[in-house]
Structure formats: C-alpha cells, structure tokens
PDB file of C-alpha atoms in Angstrom:
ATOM      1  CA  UNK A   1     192.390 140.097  68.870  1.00 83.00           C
ATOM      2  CA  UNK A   2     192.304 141.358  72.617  1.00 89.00           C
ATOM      3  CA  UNK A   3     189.609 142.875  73.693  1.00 93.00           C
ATOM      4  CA  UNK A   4     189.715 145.361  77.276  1.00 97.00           C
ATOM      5  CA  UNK A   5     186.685 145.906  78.402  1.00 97.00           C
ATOM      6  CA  UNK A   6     186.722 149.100  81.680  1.00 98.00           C
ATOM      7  CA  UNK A   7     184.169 149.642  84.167  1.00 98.00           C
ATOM      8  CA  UNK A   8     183.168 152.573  85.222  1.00 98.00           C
ATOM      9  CA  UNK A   9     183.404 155.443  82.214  1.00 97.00           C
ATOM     10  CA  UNK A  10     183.386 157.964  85.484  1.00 98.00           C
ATOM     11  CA  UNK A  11     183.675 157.815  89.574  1.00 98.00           C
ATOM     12  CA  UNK A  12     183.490 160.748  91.468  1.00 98.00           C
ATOM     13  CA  UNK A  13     184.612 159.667  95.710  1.00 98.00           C
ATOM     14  CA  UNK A  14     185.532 162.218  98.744  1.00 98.00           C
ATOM     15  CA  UNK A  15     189.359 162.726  99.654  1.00 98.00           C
ATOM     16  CA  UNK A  16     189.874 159.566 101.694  1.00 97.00           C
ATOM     17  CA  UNK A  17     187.893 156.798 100.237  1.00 98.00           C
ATOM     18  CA  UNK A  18     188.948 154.215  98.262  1.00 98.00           C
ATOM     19  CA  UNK A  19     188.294 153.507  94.742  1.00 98.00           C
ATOM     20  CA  UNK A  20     188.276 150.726  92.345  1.00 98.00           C
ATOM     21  CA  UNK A  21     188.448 150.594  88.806  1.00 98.00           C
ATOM     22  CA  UNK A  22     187.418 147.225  87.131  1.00 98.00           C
ATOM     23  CA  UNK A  23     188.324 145.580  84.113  1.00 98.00           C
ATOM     24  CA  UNK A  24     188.134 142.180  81.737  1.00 98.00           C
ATOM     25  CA  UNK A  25     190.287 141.061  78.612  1.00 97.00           C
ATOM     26  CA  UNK A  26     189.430 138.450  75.977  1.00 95.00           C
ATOM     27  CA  UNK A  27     192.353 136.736  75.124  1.00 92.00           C
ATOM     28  CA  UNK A  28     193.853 134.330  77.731  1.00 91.00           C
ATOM     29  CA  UNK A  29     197.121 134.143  76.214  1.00 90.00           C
ATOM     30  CA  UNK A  30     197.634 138.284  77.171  1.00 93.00           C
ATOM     31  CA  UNK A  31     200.074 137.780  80.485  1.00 92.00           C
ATOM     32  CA  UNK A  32     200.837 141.239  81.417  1.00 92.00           C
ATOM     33  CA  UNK A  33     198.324 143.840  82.459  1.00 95.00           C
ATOM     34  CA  UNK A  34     199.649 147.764  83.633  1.00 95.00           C
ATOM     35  CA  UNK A  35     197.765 150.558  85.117  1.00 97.00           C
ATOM     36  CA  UNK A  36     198.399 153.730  83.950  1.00 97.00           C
ATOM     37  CA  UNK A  37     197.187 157.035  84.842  1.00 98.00           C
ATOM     38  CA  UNK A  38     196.620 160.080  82.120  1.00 97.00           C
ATOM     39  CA  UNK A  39     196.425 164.048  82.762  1.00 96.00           C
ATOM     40  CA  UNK A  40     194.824 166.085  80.144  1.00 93.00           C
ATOM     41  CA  UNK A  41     197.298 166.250  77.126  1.00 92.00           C
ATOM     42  CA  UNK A  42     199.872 164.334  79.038  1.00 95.00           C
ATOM     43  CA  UNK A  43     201.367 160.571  77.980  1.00 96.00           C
ATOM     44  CA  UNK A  44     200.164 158.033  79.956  1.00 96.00           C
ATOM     45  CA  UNK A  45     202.249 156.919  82.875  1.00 96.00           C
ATOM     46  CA  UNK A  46     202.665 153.566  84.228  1.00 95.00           C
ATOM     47  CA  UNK A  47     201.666 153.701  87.903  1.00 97.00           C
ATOM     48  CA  UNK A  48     201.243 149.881  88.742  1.00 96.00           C
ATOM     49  CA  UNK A  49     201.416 146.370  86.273  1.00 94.00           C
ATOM     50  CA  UNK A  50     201.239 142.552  87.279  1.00 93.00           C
ATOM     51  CA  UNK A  51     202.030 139.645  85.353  1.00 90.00           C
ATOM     52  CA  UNK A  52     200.003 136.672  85.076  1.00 85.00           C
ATOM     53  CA  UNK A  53     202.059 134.437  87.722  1.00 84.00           C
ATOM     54  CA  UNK A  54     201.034 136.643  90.173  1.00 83.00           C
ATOM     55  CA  UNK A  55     197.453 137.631  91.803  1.00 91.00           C
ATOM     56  CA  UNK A  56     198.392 140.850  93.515  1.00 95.00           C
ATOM     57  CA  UNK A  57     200.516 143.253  93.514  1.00 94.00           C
ATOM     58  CA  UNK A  58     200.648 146.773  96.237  1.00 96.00           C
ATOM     59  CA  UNK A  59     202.786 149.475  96.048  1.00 95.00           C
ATOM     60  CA  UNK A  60     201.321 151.898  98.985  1.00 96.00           C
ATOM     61  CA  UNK A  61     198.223 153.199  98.320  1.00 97.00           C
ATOM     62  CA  UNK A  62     197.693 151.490  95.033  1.00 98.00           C
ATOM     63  CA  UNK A  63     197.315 147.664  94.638  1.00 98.00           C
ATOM     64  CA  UNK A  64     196.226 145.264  91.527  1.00 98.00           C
ATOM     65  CA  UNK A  65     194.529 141.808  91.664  1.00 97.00           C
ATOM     66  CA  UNK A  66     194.279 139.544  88.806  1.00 96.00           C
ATOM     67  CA  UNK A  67     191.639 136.663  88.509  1.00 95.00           C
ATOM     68  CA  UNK A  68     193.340 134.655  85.196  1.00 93.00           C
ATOM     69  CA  UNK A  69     190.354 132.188  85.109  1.00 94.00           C
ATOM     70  CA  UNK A  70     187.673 135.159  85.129  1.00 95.00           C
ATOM     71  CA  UNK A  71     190.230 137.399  82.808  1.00 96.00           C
ATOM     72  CA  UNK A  72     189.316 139.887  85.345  1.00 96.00           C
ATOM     73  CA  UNK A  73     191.803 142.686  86.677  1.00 97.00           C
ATOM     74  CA  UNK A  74     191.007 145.294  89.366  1.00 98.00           C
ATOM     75  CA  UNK A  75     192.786 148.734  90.624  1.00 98.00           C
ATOM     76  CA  UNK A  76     192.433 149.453  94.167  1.00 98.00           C
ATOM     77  CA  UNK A  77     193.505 153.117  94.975  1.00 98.00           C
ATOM     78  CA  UNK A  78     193.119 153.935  98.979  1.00 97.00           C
ATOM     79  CA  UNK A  79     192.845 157.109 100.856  1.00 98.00           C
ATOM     80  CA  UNK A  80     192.689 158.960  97.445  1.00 98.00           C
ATOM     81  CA  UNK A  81     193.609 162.464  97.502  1.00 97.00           C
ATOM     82  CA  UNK A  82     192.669 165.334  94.720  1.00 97.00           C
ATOM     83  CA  UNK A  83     195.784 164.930  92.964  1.00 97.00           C
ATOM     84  CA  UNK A  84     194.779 161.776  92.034  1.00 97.00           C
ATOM     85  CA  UNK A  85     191.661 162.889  89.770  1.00 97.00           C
ATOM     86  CA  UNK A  86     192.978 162.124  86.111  1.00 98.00           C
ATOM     87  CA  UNK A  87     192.248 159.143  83.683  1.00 98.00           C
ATOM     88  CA  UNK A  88     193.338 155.809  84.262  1.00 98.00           C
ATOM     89  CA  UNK A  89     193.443 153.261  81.853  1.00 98.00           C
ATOM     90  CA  UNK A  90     193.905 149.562  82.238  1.00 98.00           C
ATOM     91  CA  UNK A  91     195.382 147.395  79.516  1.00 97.00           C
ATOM     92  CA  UNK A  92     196.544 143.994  78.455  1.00 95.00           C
ATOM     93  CA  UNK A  93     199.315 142.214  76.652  1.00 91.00           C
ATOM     94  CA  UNK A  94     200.981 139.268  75.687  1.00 83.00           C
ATOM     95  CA  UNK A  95     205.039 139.258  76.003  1.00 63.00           C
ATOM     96  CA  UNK A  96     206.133 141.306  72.976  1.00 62.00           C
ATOM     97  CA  UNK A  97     202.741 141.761  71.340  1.00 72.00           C
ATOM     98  CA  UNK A  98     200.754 144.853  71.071  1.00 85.00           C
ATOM     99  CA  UNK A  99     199.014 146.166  74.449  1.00 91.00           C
ATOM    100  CA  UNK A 100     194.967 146.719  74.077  1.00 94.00           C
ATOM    101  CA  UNK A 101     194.052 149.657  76.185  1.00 96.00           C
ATOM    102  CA  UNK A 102     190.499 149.857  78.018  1.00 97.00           C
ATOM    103  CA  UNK A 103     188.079 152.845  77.615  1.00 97.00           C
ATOM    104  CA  UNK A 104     189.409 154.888  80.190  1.00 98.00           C
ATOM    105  CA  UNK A 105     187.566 155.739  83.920  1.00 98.00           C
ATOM    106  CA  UNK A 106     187.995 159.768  84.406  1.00 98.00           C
ATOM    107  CA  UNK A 107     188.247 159.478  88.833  1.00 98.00           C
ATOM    108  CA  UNK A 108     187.573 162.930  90.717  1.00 98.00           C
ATOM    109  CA  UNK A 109     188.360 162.967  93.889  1.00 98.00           C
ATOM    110  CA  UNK A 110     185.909 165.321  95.828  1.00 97.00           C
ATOM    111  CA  UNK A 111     188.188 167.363  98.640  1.00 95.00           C
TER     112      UNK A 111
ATOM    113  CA  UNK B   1     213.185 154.709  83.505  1.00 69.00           C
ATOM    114  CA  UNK B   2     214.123 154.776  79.901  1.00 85.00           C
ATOM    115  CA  UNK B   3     213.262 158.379  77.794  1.00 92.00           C
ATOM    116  CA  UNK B   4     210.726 158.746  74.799  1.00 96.00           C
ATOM    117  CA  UNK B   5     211.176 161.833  72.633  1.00 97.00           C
ATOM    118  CA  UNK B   6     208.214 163.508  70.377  1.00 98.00           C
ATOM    119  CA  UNK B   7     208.696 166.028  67.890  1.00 97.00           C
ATOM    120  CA  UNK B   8     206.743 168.327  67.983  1.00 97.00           C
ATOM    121  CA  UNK B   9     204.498 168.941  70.332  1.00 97.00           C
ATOM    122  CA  UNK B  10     201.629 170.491  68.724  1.00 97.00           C
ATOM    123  CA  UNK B  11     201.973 171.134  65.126  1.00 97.00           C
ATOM    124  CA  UNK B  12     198.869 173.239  62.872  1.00 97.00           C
ATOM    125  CA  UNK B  13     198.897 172.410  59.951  1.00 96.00           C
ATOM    126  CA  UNK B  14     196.394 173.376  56.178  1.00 97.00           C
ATOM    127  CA  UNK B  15     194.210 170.569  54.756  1.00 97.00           C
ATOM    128  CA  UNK B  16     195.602 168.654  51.848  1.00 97.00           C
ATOM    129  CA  UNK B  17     199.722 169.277  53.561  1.00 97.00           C
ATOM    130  CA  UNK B  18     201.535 166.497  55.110  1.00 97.00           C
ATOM    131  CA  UNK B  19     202.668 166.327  58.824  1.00 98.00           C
ATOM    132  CA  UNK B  20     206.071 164.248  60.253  1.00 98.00           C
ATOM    133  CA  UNK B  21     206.371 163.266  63.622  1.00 98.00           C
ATOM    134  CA  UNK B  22     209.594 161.690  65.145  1.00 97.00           C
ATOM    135  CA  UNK B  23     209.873 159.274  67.912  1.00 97.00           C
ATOM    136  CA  UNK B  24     213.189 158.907  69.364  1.00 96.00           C
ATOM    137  CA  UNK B  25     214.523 156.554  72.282  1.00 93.00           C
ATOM    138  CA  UNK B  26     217.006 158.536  74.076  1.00 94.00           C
ATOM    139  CA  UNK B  27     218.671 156.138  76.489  1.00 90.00           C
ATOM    140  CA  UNK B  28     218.161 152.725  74.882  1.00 89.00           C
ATOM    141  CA  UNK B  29     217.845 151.270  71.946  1.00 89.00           C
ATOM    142  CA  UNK B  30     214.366 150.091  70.236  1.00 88.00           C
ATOM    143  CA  UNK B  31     213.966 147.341  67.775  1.00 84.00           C
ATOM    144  CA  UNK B  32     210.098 148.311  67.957  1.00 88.00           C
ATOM    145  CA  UNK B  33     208.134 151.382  68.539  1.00 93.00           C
ATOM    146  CA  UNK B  34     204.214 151.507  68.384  1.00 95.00           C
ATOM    147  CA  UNK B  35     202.021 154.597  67.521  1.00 97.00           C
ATOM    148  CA  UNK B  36     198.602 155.429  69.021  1.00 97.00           C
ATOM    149  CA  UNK B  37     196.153 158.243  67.929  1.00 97.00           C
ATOM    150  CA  UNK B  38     193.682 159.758  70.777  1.00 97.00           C
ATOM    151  CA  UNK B  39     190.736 161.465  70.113  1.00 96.00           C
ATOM    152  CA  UNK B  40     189.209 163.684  72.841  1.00 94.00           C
ATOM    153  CA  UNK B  41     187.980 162.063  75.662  1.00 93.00           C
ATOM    154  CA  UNK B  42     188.806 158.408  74.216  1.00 96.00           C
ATOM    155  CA  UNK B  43     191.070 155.592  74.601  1.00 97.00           C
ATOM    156  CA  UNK B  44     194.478 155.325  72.885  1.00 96.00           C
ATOM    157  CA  UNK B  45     193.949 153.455  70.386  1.00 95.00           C
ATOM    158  CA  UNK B  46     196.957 152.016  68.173  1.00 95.00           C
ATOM    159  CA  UNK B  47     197.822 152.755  64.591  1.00 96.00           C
ATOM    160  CA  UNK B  48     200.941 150.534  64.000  1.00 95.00           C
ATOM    161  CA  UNK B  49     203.923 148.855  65.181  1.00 93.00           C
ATOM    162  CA  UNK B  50     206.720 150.416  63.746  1.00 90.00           C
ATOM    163  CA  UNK B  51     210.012 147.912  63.134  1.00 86.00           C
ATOM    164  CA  UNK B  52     213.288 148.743  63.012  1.00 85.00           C
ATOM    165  CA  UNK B  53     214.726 147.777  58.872  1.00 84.00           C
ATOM    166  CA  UNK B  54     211.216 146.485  58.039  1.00 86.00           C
ATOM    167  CA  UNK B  55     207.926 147.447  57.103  1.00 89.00           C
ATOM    168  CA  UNK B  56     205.303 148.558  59.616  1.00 92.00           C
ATOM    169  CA  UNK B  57     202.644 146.584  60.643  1.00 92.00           C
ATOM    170  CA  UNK B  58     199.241 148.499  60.772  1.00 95.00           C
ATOM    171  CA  UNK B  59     195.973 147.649  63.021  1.00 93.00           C
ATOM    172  CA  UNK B  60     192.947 147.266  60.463  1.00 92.00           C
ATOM    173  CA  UNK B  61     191.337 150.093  59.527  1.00 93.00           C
ATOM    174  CA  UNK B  62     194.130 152.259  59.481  1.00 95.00           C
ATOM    175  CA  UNK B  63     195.636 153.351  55.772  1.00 94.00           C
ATOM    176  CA  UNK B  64     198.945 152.379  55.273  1.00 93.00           C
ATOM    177  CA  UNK B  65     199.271 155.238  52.510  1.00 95.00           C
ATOM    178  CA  UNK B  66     198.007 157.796  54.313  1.00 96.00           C
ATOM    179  CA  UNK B  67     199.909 157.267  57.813  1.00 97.00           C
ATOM    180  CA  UNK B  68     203.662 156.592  56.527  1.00 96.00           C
ATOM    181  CA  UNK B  69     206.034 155.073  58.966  1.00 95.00           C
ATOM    182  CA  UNK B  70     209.638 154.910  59.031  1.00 91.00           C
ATOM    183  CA  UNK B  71     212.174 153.702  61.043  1.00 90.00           C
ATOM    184  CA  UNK B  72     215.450 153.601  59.652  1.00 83.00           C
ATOM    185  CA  UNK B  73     217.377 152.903  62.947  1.00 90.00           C
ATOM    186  CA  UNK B  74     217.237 151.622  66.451  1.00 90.00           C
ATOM    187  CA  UNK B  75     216.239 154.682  67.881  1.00 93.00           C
ATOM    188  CA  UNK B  76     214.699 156.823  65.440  1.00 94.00           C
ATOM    189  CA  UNK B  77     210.632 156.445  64.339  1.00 95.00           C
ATOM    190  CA  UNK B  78     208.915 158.808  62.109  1.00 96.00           C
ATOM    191  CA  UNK B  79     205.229 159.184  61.364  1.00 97.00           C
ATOM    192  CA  UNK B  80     203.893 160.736  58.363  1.00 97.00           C
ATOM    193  CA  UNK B  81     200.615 161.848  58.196  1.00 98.00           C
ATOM    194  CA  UNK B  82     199.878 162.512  54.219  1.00 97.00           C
ATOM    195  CA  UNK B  83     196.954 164.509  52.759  1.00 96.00           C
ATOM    196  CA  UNK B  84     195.964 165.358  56.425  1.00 97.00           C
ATOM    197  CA  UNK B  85     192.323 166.447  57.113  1.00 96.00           C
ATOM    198  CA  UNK B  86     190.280 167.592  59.443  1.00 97.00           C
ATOM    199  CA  UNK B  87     189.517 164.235  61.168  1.00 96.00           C
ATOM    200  CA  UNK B  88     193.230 164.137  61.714  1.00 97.00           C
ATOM    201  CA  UNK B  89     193.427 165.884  64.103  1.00 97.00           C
ATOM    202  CA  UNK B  90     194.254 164.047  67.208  1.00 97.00           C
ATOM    203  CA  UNK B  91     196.404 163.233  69.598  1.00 97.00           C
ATOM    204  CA  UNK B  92     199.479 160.935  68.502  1.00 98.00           C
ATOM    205  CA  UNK B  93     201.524 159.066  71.254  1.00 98.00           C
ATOM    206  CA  UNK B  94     204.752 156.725  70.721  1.00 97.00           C
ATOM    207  CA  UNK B  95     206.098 154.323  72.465  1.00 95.00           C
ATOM    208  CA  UNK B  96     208.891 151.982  72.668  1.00 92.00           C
ATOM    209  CA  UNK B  97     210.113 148.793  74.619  1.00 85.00           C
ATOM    210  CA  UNK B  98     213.395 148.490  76.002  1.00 79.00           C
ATOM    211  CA  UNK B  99     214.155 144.812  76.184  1.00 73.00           C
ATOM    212  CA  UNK B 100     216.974 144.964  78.656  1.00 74.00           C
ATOM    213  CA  UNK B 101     214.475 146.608  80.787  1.00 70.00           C
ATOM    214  CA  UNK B 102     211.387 144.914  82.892  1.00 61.00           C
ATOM    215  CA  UNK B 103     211.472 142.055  80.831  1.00 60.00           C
ATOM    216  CA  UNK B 104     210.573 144.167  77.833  1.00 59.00           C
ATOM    217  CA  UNK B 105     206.878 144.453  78.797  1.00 77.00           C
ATOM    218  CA  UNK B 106     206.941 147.948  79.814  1.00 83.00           C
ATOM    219  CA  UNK B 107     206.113 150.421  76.939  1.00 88.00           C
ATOM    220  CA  UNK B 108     207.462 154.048  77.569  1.00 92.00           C
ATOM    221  CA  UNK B 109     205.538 156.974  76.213  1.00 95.00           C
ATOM    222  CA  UNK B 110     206.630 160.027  74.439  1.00 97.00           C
ATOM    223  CA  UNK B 111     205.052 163.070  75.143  1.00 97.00           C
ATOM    224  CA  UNK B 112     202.827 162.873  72.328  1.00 97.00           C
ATOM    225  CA  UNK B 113     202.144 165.320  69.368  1.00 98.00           C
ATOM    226  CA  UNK B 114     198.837 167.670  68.830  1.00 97.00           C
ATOM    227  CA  UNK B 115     197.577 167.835  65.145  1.00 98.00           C
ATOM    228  CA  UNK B 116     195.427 170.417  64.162  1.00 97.00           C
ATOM    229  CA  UNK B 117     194.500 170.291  60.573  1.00 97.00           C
ATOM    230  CA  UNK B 118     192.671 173.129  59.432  1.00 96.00           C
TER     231      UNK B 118
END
C-alpha cells in the first residue's frame, strides 16, 4: 500500500518567513496529493491539492510542487502569520482509492 | 463546498458499552464514506471504507467485529464501536466524496467525534 512519509515532526519560524513542509509517497500510481491544515480537535481542512499532471500549484501565500519521478511533494507557505500555527498534514491518493495521510508537522509561527 | 455531519461530538461512555456514531452528507449524495481514528498528537489514520448497500472494507489490523459499520443509504454512515475500552478512546473523523464535485478526489470531513471510554 501507500506509504507518506512527512518531514519535519515540528518547525517553529518568526511572523514573516516562509516555511516548507516536505514530503514523499511510495506508490507511483497515487495521482492526487492535498494539503490540509488541522487545529486542535478540529477536522482537517483542505487548504491546497495538485494532481499529478501538474508540477505547481499557488493560491497566494501558499503554493505546492510535485516532483512525480522523485514521488516528492512540497508546501511552501510565505509571509506566515500566527494564525497559521496548527498541524498540517500532507497526503496521497489514487482517483477513488483511499488517501494515506503523512505524520503531521505541528508549524508555530513566532510573532 | 459540500457538508459532513458527525453525531456526536464527544460522547463518554463505561467500559464493556457500545458507542454509535453517524456520518451524514448533507448536500450531496455519497456512494462511499471512509472513517479515521486519531490518537493524540498522531496522524489520522483510517479504519474503513464504508459502501453504500455493501459490506465495509477494513484497513488490516482493524476488527471488523468490534468497529461495526453501516451504511444503509447514500447519505447516511454509522460507526459502531462494540465492547469499547479504554484504548478506544480517540478521535473518530468521517469523510465522504462527492463525485459531481472536484473530480471526486476531494474528501470532506465531518467534525469528528471524541470517545472517552472509562
């Protein structure tokens, strides 16, 4: 099965840098890969996806990049603010199958 | 976007009683719904892929007897948690895919459910 592997566990920048969040998948057949951002004992919500056909995606201050032939996937959050500090979690998945979630990275943004 | 529904929210619960959880799609219609389970400070990891009119399909590792799903119609999935312990307790989180949304990829969360089994 798919296996998400997220890098790093925790990141800790000042109000205004960027950050990135890093992560790899297994299974080259997974074609769909969404960002999602988690407060404490909230649901997860979607904040930024890209399918395979495409190598980057922005949507203001957050942007995705996809390397298929590495099975890498990258979040790129600029100017971060405090409300930003949660959990974000990558995952992967293939069409209608099953999406593999990473570990998490818990981001605190320093004001 | 489309609306997940959990029921409830938190629910307490003594060792050895059973716990149901509902899942509901309120604006579309879903063929499939998937359940998760979160322990503190981990990933969501999931339990199952509920289908509607047939039987669940479970990850390994995870008792089909002891975590009962149901879902008798296109937007209605129910998770029973039977005999529930201590270890239970977690955080369980639905989610559905609309297919005449996105493509279908998109999975929209419910709000999840807290189990506390004491």
């Amino acid at each position: 099965g798919e296996n998400v592997e997220q890098h790093p566990s925790t990141l800790s920048v000042q109000e205004g840098d960027s950050a990135v969040i890093k992560c790899t998948y297994s299974d080259s057949a997974s074609n769909y890969f969404p960002w999602y951002k988690q407060e404490l004992g909230k649901r997860p919500q979607l904040i930024i996806d890209i399918r395979s056909n495409v190598g980057e995606k922005k949507d203001q201050r957050i942007a995705v990049t996809l390397n298929k032939t590495a099975k890498h996937f990258s979040l790129h959050i600029t100017e971060t603010q405090p409300e930003d500090s949660a959990v974000y979690f990558c995952a992967a998945s293939g069409g209608y199958q099953k999406v593999t979630f990473g570990t998490g990275t818990k981001l605190q943004v320093i004001p | 976007g489309a609306v997940v529904s959990q029921h409830p929210s938190w629910v307490i619960c003594k060792s050895g009683t059973s716990v149901k959880i509902e899942c509901r799609s309120l604006d579309f219609q879903a063929t499939t719904m998937f359940w998760y389970r979160q322990f503190p400070k981990q990933s969501l990891m999931l339990m199952a892929t509920s289908n509607e009119g047939s039987k669940a399909t479970y990850e390994q590792g995870v008792e089909k007897d002891k975590f009962l799903i149901n879902h008798a119609s296109l937007t209605l999935s129910t998770l029973t948690v039977t005999s529930a312990h201590p270890e239970d307790s977690s955080f369980y989180i639905c989610s559905a895919r609309d297919p005449e949304r996105t493509k279908g990829n998109e999975q929209f969360f419910g709000p999840g459910t807290r189990l506390t089994v004491l």
